[in-house]
Short mmCIF file of N, CA and C in Angstrom, two decimals:
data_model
loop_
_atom_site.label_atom_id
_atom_site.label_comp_id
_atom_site.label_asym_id
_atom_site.label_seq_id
_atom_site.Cartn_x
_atom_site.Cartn_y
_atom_site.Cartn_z
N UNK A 1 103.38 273.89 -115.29
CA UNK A 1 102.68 272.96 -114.46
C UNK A 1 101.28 272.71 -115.01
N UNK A 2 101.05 271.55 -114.56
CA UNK A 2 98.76 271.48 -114.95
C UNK A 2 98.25 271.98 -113.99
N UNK A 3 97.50 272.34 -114.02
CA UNK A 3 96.39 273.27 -112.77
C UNK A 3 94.96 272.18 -113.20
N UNK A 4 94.46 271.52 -111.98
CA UNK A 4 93.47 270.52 -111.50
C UNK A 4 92.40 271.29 -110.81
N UNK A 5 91.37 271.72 -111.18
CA UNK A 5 89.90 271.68 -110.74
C UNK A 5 88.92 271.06 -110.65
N UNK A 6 88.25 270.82 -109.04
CA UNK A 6 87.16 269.82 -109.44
C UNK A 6 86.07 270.85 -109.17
N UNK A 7 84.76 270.20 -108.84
CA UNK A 7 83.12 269.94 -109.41
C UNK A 7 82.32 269.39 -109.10
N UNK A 8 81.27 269.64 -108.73
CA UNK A 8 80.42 268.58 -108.69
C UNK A 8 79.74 268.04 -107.28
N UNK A 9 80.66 268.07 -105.92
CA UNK A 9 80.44 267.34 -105.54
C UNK A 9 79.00 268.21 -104.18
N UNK A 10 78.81 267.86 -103.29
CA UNK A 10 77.73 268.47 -102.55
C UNK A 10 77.18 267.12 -101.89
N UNK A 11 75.91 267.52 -101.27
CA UNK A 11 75.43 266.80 -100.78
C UNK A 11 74.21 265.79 -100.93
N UNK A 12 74.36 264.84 -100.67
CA UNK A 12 72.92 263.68 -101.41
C UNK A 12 72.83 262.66 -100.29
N UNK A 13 71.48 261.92 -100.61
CA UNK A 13 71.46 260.86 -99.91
C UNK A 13 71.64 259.24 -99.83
N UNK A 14 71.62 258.56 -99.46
CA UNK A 14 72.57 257.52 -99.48
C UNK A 14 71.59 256.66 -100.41
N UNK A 15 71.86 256.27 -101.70
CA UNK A 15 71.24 255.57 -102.54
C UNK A 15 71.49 256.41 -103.89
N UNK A 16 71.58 257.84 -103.68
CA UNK A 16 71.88 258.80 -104.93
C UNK A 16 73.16 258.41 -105.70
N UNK A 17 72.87 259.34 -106.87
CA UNK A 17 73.86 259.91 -107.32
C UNK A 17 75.29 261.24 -107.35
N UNK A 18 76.10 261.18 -107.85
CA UNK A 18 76.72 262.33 -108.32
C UNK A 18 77.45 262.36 -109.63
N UNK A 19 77.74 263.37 -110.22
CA UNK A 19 79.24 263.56 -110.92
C UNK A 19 80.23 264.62 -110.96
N UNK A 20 81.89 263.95 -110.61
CA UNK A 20 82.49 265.02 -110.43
C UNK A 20 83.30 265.11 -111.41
N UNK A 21 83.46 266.26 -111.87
CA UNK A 21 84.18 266.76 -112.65
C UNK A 21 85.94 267.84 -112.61
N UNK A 22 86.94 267.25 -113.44
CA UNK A 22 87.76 267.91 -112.89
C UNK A 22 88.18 268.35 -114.62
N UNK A 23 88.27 269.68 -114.44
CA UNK A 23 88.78 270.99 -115.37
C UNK A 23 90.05 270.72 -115.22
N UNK A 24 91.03 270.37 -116.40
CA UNK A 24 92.68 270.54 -116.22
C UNK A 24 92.93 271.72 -117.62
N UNK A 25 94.45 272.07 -116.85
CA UNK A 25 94.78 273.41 -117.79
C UNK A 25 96.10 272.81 -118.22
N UNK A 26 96.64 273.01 -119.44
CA UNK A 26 97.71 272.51 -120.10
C UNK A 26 97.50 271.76 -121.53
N UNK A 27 98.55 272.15 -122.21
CA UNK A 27 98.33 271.43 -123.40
C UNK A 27 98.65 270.58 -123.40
N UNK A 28 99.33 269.47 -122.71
CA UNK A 28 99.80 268.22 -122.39
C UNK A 28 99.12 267.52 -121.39
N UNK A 29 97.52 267.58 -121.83
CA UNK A 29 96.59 267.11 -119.85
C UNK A 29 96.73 265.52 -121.32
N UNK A 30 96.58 265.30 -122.50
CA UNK A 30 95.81 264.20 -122.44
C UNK A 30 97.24 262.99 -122.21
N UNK A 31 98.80 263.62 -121.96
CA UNK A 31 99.62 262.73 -122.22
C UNK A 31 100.03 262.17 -120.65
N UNK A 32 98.56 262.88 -119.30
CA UNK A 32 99.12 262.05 -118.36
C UNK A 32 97.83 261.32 -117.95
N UNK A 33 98.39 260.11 -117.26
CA UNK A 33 97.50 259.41 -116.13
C UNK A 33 96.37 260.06 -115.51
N UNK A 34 95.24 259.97 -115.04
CA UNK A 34 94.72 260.86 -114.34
C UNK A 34 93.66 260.02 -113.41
N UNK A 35 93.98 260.73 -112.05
CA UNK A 35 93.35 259.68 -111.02
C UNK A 35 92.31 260.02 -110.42
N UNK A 36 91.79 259.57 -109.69
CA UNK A 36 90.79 260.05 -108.24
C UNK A 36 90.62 259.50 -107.20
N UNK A 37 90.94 260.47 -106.43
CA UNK A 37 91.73 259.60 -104.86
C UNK A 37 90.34 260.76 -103.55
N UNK A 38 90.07 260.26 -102.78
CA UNK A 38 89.44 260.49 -101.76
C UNK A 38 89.85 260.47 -100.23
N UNK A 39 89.62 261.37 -99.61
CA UNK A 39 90.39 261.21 -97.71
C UNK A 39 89.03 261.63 -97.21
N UNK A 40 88.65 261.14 -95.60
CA UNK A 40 88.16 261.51 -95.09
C UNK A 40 88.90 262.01 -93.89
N UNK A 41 88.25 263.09 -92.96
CA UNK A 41 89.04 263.27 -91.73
C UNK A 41 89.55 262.22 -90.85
N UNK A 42 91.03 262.16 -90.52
CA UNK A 42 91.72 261.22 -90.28
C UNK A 42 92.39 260.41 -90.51
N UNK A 43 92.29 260.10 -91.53
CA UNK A 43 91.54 258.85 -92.41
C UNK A 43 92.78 258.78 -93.37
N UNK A 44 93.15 258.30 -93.96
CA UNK A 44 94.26 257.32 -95.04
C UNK A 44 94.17 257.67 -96.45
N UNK A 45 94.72 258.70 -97.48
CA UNK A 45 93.98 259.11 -98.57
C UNK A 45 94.02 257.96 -99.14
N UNK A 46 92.64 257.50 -100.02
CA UNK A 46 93.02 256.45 -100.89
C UNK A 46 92.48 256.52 -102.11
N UNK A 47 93.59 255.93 -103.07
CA UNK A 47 92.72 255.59 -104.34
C UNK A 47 91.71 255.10 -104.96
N UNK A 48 91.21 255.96 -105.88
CA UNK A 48 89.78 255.07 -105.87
C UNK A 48 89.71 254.67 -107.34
N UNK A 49 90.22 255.13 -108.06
CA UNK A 49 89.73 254.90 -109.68
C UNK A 49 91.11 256.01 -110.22
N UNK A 50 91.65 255.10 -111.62
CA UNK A 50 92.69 256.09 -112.69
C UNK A 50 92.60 255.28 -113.90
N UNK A 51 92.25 255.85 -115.22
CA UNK A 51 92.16 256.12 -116.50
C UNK A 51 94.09 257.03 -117.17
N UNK A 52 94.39 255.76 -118.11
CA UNK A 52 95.58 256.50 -118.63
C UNK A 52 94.84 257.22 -119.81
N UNK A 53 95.96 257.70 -120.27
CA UNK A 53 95.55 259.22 -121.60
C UNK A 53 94.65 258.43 -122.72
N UNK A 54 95.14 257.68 -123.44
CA UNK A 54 93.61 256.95 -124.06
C UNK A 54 92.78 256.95 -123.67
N UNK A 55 92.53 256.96 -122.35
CA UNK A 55 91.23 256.07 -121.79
C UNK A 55 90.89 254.62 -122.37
N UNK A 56 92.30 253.61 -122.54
CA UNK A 56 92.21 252.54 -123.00
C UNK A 56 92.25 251.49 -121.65
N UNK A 57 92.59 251.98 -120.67
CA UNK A 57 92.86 251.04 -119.59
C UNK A 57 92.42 251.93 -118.05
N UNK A 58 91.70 251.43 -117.68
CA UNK A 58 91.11 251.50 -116.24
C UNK A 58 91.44 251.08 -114.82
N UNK A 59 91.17 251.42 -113.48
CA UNK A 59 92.23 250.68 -112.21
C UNK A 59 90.32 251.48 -111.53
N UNK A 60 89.91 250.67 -110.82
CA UNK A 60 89.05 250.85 -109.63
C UNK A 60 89.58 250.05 -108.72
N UNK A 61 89.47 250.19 -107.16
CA UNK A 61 89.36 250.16 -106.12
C UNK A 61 88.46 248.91 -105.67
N UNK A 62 88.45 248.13 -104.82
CA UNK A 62 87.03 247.07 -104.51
C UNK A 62 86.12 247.76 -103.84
N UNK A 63 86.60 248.99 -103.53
CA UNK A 63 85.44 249.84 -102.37
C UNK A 63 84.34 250.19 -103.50
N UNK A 64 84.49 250.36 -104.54
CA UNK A 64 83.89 251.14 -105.27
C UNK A 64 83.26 250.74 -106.34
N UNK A 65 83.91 249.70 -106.85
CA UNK A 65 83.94 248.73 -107.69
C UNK A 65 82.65 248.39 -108.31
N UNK A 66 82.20 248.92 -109.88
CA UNK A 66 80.89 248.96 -110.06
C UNK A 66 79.62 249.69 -109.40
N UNK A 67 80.01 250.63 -108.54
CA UNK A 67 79.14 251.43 -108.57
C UNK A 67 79.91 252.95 -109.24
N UNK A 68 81.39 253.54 -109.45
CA UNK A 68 81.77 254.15 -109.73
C UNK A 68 81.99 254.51 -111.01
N UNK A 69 82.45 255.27 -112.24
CA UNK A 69 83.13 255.36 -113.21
C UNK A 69 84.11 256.37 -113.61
N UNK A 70 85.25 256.09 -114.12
CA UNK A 70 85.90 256.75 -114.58
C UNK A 70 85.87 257.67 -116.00
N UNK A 71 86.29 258.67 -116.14
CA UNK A 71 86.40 258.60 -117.66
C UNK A 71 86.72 259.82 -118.30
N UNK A 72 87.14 260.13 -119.51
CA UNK A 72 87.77 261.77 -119.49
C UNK A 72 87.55 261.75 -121.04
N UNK A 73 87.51 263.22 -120.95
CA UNK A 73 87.89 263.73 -122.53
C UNK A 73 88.58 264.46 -122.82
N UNK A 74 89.50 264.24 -123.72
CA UNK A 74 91.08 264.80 -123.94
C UNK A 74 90.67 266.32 -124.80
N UNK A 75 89.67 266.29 -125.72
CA UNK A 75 89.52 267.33 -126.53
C UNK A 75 88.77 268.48 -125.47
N UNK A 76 88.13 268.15 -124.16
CA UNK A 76 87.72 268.99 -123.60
C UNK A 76 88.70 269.48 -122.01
N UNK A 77 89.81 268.65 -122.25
CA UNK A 77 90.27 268.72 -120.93
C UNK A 77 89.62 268.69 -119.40
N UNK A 78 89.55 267.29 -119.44
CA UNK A 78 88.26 266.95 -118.17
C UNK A 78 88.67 265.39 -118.14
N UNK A 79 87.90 265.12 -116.94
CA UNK A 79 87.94 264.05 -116.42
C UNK A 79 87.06 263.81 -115.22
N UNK A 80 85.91 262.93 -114.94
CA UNK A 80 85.01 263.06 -114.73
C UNK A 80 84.85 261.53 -113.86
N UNK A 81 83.81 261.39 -112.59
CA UNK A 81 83.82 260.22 -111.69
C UNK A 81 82.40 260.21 -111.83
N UNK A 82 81.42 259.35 -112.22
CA UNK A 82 80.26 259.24 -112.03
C UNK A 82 80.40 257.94 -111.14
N UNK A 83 79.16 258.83 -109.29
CA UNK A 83 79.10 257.80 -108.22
C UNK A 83 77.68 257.29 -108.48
N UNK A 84 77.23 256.36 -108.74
CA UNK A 84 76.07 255.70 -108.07
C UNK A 84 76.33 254.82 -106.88
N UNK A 85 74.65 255.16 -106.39
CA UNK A 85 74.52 254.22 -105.14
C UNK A 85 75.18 254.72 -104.43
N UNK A 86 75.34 256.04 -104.06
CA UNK A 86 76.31 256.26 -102.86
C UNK A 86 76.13 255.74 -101.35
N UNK A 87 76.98 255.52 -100.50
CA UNK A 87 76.72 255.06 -99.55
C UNK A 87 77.14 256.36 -98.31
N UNK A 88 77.04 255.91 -96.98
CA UNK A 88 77.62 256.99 -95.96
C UNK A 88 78.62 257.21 -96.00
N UNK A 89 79.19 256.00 -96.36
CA UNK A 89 80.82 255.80 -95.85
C UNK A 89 81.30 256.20 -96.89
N UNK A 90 80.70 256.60 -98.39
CA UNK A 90 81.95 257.46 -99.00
C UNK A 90 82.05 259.06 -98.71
N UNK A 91 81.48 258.83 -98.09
CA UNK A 91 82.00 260.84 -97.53
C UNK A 91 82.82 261.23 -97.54
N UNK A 92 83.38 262.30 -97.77
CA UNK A 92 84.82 262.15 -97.92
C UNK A 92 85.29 263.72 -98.66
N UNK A 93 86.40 264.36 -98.78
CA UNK A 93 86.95 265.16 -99.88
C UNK A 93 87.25 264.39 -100.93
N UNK A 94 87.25 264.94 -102.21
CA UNK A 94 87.42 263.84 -103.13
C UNK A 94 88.70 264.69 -103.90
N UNK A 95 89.75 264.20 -104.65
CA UNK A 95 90.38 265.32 -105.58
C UNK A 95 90.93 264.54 -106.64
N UNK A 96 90.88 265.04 -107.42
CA UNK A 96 91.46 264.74 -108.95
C UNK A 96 93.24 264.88 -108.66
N UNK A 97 93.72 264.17 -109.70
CA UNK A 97 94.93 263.75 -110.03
C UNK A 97 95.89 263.24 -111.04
N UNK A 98 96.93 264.44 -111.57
CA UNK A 98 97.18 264.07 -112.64
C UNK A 98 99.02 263.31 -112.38
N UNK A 99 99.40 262.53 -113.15
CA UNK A 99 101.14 262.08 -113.67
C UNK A 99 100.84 260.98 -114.53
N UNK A 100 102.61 261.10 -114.95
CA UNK A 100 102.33 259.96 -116.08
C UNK A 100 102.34 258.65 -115.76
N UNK A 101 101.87 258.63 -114.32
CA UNK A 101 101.36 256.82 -113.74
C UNK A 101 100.68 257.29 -112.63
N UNK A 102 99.86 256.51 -112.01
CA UNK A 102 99.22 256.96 -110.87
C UNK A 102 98.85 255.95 -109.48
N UNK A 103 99.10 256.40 -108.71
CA UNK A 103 99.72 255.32 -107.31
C UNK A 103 99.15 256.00 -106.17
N UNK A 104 98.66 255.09 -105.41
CA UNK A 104 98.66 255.80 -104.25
C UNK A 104 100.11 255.80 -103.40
N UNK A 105 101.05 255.53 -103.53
CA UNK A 105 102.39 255.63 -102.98
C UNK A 105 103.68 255.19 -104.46
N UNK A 106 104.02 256.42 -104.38
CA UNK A 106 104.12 257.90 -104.30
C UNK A 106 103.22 258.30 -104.77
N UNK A 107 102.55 259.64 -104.01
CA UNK A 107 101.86 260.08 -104.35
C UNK A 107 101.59 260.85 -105.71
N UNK A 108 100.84 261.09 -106.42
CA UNK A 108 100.96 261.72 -107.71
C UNK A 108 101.20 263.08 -107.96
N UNK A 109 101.71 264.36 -108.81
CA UNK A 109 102.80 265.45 -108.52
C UNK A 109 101.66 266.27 -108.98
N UNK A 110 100.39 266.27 -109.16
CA UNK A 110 99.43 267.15 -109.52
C UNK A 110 98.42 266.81 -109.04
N UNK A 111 97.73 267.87 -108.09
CA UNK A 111 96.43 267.88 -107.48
C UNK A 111 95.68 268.63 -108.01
N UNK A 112 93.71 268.70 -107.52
CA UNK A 112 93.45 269.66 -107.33
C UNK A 112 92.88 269.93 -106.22
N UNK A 113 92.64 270.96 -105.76
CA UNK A 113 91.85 271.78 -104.38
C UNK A 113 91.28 270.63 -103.85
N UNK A 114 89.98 269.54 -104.47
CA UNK A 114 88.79 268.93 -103.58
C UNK A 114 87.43 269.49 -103.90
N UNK A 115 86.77 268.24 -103.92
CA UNK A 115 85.27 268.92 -103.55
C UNK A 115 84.75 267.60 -102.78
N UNK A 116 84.12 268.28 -101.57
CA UNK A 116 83.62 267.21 -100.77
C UNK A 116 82.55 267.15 -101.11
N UNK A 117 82.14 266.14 -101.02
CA UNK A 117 81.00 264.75 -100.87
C UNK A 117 80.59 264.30 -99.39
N UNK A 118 78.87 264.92 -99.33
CA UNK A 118 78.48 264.05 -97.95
C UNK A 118 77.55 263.27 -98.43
N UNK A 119 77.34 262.09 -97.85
CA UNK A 119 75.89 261.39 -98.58
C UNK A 119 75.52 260.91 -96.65
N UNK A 120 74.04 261.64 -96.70
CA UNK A 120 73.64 261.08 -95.27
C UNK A 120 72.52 260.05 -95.53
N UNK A 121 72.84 259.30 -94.24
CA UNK A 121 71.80 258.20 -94.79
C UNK A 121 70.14 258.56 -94.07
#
């Protein structure tokens, strides 16, 4: 299996920054998809941003859209979300996500744990 760790995330205020970082284990991390999807309590998990194994092709979200980035490095096994401009409303758990396509339905077959994100305004 890949084993998914994230990073990064904590607390800031609404105009900040972050970056999260997710640690994957496997010698086959650079031959999948890899996503980043966010839930808040209640709330609808949704996709926010996925980078395939090149990092030749990109998918953001309109929620996010230019203030976010995707992006990974295969030789370090990582994959990484830089937020600017955060707002309230992305609060949220955030978690990394790996397969060899990435969807919010079906869901993708590799998680990791989460690291939440509060941004107060």
């Amino acid at each position: 299996q890949v084993q998914l760790v994230e990073s990064g995330g904590g607390l800031v205020q609404a105009g900040g920054s972050l970056r999260l970082s997710c640690a994957a284990s496997g010698r086959t991390f650079s031959r999948y998809t890899m996503g980043w999807f966010r839930q808040a309590p209640g709330k609808e998990r949704e996709l926010l941003a996925a980078i395939t194994w090149s990092g030749g092709s990109t998918y953001y979200a309109s929620s996010i859209k230019g203030r976010f980035t995707i992006s990974r490095d295969n030789a370090k096994n990582a994959v990484y979300l830089q937020m600017n401009s955060l707002r309230p409303g992305d609060t949220a758990v955030y978690y990394c996500a790996a397969d060899y396509s990435i969807a919010a339905m079906p869901p993708p077959v590799y998680w990791g744990q989460g690291t939440q994100v509060t941004v107060s305004s």
